[in-house]
PDB file of C-alpha atoms and ligand atoms in Angstrom:
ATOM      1  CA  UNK A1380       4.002  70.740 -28.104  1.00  0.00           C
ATOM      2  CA  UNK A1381       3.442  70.850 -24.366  1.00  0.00           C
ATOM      3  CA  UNK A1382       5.755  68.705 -22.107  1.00  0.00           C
ATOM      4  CA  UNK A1383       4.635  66.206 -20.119  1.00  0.00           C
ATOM      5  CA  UNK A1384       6.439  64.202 -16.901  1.00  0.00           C
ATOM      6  CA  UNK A1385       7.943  61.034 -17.954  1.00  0.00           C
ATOM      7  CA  UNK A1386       6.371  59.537 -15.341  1.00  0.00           C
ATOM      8  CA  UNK A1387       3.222  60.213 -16.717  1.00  0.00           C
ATOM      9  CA  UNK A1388       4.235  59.088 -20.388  1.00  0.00           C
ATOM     10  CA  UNK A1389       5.682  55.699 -18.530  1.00  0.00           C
ATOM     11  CA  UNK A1390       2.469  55.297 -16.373  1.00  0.00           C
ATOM     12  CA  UNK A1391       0.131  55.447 -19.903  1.00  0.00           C
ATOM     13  CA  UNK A1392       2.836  53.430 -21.691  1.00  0.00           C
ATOM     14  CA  UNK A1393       2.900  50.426 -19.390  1.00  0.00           C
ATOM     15  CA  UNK A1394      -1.573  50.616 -17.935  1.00  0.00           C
ATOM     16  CA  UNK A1395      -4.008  48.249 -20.025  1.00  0.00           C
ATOM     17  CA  UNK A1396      -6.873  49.732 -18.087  1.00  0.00           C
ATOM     18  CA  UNK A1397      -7.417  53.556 -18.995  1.00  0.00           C
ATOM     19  CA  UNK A1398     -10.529  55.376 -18.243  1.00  0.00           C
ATOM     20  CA  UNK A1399     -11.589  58.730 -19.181  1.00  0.00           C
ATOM     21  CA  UNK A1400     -14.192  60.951 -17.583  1.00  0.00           C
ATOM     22  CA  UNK A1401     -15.243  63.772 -19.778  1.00  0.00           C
ATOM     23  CA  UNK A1402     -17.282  66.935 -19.277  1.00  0.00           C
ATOM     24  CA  UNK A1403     -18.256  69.980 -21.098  1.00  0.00           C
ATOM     25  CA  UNK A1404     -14.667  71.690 -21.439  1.00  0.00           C
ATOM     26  CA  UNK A1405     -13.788  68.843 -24.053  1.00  0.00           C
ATOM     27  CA  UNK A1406     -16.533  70.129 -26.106  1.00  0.00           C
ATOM     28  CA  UNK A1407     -15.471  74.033 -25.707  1.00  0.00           C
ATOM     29  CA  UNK A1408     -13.476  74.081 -28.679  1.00  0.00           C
ATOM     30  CA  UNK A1409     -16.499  72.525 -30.804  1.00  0.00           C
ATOM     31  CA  UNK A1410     -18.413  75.592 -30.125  1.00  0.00           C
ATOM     32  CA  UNK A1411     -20.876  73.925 -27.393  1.00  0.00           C
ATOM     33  CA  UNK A1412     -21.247  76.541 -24.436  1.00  0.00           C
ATOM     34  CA  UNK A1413     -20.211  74.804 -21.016  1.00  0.00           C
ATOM     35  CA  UNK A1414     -22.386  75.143 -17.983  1.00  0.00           C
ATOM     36  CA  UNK A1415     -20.143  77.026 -15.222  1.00  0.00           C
ATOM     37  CA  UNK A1416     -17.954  79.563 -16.657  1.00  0.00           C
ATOM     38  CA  UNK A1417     -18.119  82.906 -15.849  1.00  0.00           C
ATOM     39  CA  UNK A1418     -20.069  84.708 -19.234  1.00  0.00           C
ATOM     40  CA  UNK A1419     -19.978  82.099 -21.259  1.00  0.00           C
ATOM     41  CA  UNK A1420     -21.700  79.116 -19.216  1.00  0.00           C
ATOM     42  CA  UNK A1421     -24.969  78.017 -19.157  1.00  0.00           C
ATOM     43  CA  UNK A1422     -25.745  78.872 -15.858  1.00  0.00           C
ATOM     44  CA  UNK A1423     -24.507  82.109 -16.433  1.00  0.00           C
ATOM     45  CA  UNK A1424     -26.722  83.108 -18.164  1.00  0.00           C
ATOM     46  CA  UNK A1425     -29.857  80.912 -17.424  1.00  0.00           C
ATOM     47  CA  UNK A1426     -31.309  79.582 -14.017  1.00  0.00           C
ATOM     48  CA  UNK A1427     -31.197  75.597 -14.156  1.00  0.00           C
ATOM     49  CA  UNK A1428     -34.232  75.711 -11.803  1.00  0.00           C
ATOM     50  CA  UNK A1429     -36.167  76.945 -14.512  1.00  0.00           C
ATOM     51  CA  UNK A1430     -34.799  74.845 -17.480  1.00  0.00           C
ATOM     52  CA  UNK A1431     -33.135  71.304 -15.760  1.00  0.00           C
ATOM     53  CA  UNK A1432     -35.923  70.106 -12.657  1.00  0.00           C
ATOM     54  CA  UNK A1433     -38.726  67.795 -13.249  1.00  0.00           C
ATOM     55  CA  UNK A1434     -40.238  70.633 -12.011  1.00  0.00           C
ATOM     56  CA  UNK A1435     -39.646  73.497 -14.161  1.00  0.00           C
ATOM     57  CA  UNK A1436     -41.058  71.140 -16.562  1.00  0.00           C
ATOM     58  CA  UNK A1437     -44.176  70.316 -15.034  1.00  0.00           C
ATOM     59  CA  UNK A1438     -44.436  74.150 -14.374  1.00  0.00           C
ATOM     60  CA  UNK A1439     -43.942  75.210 -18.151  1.00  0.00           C
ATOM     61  CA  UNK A1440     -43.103  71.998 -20.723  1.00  0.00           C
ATOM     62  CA  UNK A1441     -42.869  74.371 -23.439  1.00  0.00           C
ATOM     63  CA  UNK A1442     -40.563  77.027 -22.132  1.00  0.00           C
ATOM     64  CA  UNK A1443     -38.091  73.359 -21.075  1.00  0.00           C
ATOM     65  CA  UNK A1444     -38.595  72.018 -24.496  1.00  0.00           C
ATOM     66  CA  UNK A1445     -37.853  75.213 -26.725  1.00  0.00           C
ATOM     67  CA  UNK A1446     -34.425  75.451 -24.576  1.00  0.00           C
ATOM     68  CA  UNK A1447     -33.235  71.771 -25.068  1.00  0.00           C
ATOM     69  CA  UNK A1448     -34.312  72.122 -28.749  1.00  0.00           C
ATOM     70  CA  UNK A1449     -32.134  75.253 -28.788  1.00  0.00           C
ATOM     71  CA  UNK A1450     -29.226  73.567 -27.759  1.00  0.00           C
ATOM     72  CA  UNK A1451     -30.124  70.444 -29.961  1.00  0.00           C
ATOM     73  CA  UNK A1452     -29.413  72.991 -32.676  1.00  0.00           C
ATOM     74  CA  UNK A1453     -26.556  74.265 -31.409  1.00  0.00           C
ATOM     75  CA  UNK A1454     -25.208  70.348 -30.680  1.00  0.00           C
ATOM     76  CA  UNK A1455     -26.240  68.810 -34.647  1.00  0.00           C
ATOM     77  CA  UNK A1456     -24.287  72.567 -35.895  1.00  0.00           C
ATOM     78  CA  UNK A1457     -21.251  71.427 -33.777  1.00  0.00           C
ATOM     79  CA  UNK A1458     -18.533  69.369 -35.272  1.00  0.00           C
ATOM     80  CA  UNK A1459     -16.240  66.747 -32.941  1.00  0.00           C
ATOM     81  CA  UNK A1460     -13.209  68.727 -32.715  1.00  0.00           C
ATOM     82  CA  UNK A1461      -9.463  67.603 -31.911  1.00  0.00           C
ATOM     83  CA  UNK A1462      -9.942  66.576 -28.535  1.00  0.00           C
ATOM     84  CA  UNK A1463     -12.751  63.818 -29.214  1.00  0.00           C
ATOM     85  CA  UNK A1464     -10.801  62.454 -32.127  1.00  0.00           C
ATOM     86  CA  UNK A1465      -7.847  61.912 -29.478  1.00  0.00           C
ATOM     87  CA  UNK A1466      -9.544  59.784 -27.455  1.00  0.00           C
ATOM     88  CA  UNK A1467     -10.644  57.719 -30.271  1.00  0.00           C
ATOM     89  CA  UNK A1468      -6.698  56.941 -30.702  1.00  0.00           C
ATOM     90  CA  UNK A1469      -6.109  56.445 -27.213  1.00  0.00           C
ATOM     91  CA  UNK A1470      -8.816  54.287 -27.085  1.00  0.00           C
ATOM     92  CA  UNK A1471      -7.302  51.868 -29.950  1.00  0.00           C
ATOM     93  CA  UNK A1472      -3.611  51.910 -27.444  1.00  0.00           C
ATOM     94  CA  UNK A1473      -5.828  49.885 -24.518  1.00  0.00           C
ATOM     95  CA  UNK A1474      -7.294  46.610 -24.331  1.00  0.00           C
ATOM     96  CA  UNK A1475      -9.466  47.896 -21.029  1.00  0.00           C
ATOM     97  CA  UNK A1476     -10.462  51.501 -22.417  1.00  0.00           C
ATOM     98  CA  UNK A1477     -13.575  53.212 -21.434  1.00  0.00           C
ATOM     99  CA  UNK A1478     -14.703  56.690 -21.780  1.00  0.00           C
ATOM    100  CA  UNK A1479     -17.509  58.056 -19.696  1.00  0.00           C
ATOM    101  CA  UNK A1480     -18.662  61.270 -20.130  1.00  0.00           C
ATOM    102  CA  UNK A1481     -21.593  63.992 -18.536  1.00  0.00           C
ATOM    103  CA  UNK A1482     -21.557  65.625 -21.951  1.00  0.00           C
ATOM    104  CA  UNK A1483     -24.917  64.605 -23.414  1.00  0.00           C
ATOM    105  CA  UNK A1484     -24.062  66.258 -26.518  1.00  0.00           C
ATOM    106  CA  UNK A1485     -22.986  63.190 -28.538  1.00  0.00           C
ATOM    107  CA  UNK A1486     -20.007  64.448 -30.195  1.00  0.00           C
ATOM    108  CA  UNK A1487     -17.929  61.329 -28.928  1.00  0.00           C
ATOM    109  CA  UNK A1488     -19.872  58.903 -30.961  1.00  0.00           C
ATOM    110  CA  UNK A1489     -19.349  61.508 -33.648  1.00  0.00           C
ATOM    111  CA  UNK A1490     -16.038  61.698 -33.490  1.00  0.00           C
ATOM    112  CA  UNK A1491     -15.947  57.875 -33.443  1.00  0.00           C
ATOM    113  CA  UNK A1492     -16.183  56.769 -29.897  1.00  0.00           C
ATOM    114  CA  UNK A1493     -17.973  53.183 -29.035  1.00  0.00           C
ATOM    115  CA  UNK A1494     -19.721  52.213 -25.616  1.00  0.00           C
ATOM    116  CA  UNK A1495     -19.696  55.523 -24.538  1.00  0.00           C
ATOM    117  CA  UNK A1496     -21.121  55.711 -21.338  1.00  0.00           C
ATOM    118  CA  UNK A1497     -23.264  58.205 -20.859  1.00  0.00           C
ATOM    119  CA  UNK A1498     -24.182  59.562 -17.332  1.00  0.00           C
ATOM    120  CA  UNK A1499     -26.297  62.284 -18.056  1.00  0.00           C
ATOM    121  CA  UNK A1500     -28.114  61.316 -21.077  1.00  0.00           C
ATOM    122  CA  UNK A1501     -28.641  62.678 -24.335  1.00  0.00           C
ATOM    123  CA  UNK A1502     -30.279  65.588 -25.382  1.00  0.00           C
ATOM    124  CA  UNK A1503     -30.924  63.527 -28.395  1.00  0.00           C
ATOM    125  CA  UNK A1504     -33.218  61.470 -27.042  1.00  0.00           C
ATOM    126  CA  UNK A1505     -36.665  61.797 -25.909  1.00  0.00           C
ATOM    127  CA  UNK A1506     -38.522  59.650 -23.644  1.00  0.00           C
ATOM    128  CA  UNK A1507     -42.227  60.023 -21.363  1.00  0.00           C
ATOM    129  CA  UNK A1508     -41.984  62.393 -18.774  1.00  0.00           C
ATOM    130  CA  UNK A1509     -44.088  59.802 -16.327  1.00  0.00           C
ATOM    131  CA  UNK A1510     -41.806  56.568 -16.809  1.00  0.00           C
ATOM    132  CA  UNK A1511     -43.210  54.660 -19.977  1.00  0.00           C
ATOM    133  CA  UNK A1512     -39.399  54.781 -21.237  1.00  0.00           C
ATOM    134  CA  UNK A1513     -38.093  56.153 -24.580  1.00  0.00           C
ATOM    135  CA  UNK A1514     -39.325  57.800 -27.267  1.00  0.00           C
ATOM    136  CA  UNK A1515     -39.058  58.524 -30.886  1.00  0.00           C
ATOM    137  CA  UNK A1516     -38.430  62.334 -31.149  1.00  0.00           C
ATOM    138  CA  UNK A1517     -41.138  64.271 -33.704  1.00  0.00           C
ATOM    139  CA  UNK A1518     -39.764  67.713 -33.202  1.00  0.00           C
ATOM    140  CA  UNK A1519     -42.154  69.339 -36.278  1.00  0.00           C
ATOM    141  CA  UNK A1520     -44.484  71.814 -34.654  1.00  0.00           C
ATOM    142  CA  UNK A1521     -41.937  72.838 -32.149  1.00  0.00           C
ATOM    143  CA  UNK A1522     -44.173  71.835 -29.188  1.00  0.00           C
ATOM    144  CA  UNK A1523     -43.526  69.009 -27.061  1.00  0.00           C
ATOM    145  CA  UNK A1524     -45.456  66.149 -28.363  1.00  0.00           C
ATOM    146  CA  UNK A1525     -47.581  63.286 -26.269  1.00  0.00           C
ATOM    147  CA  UNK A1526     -46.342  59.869 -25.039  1.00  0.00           C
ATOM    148  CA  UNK A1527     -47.361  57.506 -28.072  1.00  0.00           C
ATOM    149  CA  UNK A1528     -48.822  55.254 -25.018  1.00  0.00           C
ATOM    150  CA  UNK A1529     -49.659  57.419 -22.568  1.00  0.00           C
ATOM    151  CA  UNK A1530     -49.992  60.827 -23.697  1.00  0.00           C
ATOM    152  CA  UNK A1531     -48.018  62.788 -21.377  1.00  0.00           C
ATOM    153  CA  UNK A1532     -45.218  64.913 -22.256  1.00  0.00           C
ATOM    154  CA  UNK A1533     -42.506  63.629 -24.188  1.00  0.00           C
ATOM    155  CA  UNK A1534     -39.114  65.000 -22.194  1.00  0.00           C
ATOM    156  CA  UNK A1535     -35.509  65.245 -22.902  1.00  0.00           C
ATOM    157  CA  UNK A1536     -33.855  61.801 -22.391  1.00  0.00           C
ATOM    158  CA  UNK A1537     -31.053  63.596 -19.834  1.00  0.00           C
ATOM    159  CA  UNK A1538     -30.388  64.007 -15.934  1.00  0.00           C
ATOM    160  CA  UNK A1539     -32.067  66.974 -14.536  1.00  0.00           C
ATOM    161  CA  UNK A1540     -31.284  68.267 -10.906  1.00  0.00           C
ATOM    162  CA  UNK A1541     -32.512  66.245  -8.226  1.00  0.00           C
ATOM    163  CA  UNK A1542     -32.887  63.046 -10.513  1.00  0.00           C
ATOM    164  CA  UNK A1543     -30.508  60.218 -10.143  1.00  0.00           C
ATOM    165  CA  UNK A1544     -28.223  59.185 -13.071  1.00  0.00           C
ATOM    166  CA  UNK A1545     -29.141  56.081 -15.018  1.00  0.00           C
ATOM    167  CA  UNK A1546     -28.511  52.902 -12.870  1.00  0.00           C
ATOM    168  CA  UNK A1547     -26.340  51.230 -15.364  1.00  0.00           C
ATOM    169  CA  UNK A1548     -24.405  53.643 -16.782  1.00  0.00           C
ATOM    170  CA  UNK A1549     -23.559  54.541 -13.177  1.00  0.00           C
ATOM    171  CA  UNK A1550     -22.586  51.185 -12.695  1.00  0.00           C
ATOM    172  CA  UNK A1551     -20.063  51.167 -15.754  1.00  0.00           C
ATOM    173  CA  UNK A1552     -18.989  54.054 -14.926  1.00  0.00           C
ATOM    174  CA  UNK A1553     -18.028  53.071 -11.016  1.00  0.00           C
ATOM    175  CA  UNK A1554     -16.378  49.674 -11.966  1.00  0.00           C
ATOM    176  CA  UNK A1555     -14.341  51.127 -14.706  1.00  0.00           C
ATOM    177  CA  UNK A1556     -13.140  53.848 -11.984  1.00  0.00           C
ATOM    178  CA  UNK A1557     -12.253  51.369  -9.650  1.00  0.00           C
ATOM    179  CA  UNK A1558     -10.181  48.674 -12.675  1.00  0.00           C
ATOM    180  CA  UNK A1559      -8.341  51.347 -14.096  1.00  0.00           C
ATOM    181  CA  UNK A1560      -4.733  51.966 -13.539  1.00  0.00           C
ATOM    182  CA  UNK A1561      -4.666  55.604 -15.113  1.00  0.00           C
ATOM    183  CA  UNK A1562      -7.740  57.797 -14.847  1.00  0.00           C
ATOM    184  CA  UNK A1563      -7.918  61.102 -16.922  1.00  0.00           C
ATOM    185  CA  UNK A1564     -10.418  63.642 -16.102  1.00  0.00           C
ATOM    186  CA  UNK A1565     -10.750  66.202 -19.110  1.00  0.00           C
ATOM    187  CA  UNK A1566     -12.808  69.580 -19.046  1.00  0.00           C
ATOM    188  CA  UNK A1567     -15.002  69.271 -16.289  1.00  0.00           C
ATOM    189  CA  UNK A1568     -15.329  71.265 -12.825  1.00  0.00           C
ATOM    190  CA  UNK A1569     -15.482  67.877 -10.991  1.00  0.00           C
ATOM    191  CA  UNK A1570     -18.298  69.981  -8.909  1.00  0.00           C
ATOM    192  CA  UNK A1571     -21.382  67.929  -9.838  1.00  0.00           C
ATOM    193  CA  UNK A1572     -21.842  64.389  -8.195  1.00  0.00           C
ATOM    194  CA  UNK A1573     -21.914  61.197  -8.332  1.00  0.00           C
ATOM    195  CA  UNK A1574     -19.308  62.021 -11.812  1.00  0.00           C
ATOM    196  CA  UNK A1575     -17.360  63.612  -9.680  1.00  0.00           C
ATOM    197  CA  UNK A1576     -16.792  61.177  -7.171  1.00  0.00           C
ATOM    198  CA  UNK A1577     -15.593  59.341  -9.927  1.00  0.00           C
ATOM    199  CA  UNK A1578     -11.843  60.551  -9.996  1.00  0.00           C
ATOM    200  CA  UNK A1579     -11.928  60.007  -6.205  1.00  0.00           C
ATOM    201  CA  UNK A1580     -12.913  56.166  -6.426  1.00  0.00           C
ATOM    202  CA  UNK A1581      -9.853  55.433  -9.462  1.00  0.00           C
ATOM    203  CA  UNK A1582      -7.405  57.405  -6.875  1.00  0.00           C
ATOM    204  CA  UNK A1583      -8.687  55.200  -3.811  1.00  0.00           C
ATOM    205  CA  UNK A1584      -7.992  52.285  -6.206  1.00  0.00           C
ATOM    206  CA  UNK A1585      -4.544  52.373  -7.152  1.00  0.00           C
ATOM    207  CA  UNK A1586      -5.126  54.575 -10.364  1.00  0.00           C
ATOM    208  CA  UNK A1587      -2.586  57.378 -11.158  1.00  0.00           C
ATOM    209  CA  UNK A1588      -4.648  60.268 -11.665  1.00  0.00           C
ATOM    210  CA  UNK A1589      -4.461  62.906 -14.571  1.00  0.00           C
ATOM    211  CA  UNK A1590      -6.079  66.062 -14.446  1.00  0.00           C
ATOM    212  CA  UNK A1591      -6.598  67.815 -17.920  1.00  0.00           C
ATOM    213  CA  UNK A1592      -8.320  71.290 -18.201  1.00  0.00           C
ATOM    214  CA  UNK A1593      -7.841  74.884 -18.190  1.00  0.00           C
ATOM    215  CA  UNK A1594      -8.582  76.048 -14.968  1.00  0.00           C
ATOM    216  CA  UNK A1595      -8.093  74.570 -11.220  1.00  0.00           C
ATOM    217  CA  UNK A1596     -10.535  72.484  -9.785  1.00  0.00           C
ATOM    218  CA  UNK A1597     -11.526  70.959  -6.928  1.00  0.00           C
ATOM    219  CA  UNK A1598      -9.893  68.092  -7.935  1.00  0.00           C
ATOM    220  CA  UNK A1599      -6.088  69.758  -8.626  1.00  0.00           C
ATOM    221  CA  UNK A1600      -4.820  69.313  -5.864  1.00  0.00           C
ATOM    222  CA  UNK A1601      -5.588  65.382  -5.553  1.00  0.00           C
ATOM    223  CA  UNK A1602      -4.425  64.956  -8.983  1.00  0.00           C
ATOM    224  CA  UNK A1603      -1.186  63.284  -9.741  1.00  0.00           C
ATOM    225  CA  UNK A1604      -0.382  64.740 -13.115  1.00  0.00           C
ATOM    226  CA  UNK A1605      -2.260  68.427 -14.131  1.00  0.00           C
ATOM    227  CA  UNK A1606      -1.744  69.170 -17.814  1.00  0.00           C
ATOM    228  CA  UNK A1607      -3.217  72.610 -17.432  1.00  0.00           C
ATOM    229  CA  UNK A1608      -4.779  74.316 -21.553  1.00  0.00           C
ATOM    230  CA  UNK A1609      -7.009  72.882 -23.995  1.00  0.00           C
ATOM    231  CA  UNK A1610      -8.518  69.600 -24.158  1.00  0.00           C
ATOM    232  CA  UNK A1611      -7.965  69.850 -27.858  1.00  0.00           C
ATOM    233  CA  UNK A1612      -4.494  70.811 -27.818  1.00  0.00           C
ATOM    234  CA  UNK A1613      -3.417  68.578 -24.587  1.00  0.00           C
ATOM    235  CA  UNK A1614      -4.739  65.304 -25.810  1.00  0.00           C
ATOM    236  CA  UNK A1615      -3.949  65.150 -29.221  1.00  0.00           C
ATOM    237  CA  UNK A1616      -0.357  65.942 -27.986  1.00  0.00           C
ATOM    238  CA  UNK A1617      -0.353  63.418 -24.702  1.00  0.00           C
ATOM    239  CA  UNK A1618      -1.338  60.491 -27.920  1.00  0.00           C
ATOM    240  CA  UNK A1619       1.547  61.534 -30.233  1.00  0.00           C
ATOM    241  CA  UNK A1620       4.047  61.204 -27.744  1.00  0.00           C
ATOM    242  CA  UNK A1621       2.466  58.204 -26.768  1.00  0.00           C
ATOM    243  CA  UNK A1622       2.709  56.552 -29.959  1.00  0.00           C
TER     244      UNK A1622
HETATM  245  P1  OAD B2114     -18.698  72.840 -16.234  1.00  0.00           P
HETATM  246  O1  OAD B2114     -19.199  73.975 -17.074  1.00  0.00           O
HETATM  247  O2  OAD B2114     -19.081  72.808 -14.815  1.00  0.00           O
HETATM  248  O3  OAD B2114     -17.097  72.810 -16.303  1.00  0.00           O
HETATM  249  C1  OAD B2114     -16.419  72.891 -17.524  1.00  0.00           C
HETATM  250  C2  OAD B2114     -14.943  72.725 -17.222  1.00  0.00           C
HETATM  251  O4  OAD B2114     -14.249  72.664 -18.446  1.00  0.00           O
HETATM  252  C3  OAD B2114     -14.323  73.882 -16.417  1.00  0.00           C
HETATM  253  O5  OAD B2114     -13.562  73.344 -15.349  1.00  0.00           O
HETATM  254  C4  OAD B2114     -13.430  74.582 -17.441  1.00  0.00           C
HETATM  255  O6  OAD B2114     -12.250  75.138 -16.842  1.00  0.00           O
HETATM  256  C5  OAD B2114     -13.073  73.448 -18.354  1.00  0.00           C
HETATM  257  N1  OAD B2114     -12.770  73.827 -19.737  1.00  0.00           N
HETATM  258  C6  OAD B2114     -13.336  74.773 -20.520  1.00  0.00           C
HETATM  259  N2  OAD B2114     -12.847  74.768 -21.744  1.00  0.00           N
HETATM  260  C7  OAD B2114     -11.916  73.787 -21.778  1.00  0.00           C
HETATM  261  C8  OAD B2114     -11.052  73.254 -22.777  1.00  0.00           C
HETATM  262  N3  OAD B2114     -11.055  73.745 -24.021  1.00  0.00           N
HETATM  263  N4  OAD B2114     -10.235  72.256 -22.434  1.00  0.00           N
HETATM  264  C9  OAD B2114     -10.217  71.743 -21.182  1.00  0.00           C
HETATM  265  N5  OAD B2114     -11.009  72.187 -20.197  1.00  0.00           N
HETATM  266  C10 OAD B2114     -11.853  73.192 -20.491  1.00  0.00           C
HETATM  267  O7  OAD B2114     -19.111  71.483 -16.997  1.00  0.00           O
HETATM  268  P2  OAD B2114     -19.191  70.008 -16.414  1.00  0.00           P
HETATM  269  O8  OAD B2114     -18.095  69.754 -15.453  1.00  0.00           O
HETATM  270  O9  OAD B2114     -19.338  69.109 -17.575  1.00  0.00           O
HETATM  271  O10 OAD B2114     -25.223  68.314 -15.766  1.00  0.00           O
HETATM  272  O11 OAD B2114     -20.551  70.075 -15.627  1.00  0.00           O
HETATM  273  C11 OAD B2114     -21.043  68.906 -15.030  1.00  0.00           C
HETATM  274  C12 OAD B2114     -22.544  68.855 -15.151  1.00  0.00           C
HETATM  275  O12 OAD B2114     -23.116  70.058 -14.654  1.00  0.00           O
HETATM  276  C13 OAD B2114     -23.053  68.785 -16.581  1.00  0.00           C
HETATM  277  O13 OAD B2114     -23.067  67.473 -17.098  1.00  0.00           O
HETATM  278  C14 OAD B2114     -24.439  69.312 -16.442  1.00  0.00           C
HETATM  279  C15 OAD B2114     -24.193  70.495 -15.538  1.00  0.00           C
HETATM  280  O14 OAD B2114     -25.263  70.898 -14.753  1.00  0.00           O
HETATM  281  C16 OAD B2114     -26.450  68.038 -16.171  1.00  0.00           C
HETATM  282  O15 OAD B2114     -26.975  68.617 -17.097  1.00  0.00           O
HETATM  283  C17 OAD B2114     -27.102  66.949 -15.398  1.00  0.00           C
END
């Protein structure tokens, strides 16, 4: 069981307002590849401007579309794993929880998670690729199919480079940075913005700030508690010696 500072334990014990900002690392030990790691990240071993710009898309929607249908497949053959489940108990310790996350994965509502707010989308979800909103998703012939209204492409319903994040979710996401009292950030780089301004804005606020992942980022050294391994291993820990 890994230790952790008692003024850490004391600051979780005593906040009502908690929020959590998640990113691909708590998903590592489901199996889902993360995006910057050396080998085993996506952009390892792909070129985002290819796959994740409006205009790779408009360039070739098929090439896009067989990628994000790829790792649809690799997302529905996932399972939530001991990390997400945590945060469903911590969530049930707080009054004023929220849990935002850049995964667009889904695995938090799998694992049990409500009002997840999701700043990157889901790569669940389909909508037009010129505006006319959401989508149902026919996936049959492996092509991406027409707008039902318009007939342009249908697209993945997530944030590609050079697009801005939802409005609202953005929102949520800002005001529950700024209410909180102790802000985790789990398993992600903190490199892509506005998420990672995120941690910044609960720090500004008052919020005691809790770093959990397995490397060093940006973001160590501003942190006031670093719980450096596994999401999977730290949190489930960090909620039985909460409880
Ligand atoms: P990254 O791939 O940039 O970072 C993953 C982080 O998780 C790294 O800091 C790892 O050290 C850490 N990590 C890996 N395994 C872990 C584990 N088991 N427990 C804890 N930490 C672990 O992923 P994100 O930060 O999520 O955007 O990337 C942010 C955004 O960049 C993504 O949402 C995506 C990508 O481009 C869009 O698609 C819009």
């Amino acid at each position: 069981m890994p230790e952790f500072p008692p003024s850490l334990l004391n600051a979780l014990r005593s906040a009502r307002r908690v929020a959590v900002l998640t990113g691909a690392g708590v998903s590592a030990e489901s199996g889902v590849p993360t995006f910057r790691e050396a080998q085993t990240g996506l952009w390892a071993r792909y070129a985002p401007e290819e796959l994740a710009t409006p205009e790779a898309f408009r360039a070739n929607p098929q090439r896009v579309w067989d990628w994000y249908a790829w790792r649809r497949g690799l997302v529905a053959a996932a399972r939530p794993n001991p990390g997400h489940r945590a945060l469903v108990g911590l969530a049930k310790r707080y009054s004023g929880f929220r849990l935002i996350t850049q995964n667009v994965d889904g695995l938090h509502q799998r694992a049990g998670s409500r009002k997840v707010i999701e700043l990157h989308g889901n790569i669940a979800r389909v909508k037009c690729s010129e505006g006319c909103g959401p989508a149902e998703c026919h996936d049959g012939a492996g092509r991406p199919p027409p707008c039902p209204r318009c007939g342009a492409w249908l697209r993945p319903d997530v944030v590609w480079f050079g697009e801005s994040l939802p409005p609202a979710a953005l929102a949520a996401a800002h005001q529950a940075a700024v209410e909180c009292q102790v802000f985790l950030s789990v398993g992600t780089s903190a490199l892509v913005y506005p998420a990672a301004d995120l941690p910044i804005q609960a720090k500004g606020a008052g919020a005691v700030l809790v770093e959990v992942n397995r490397e060093e980022t940006p973001l160590t050294a501003r942190a006031d508690h670093v719980l450096r391994g596994p999401a999977g291993e730290i949190l489930p820990a960090l909620l039985e010696r909460l409880s």
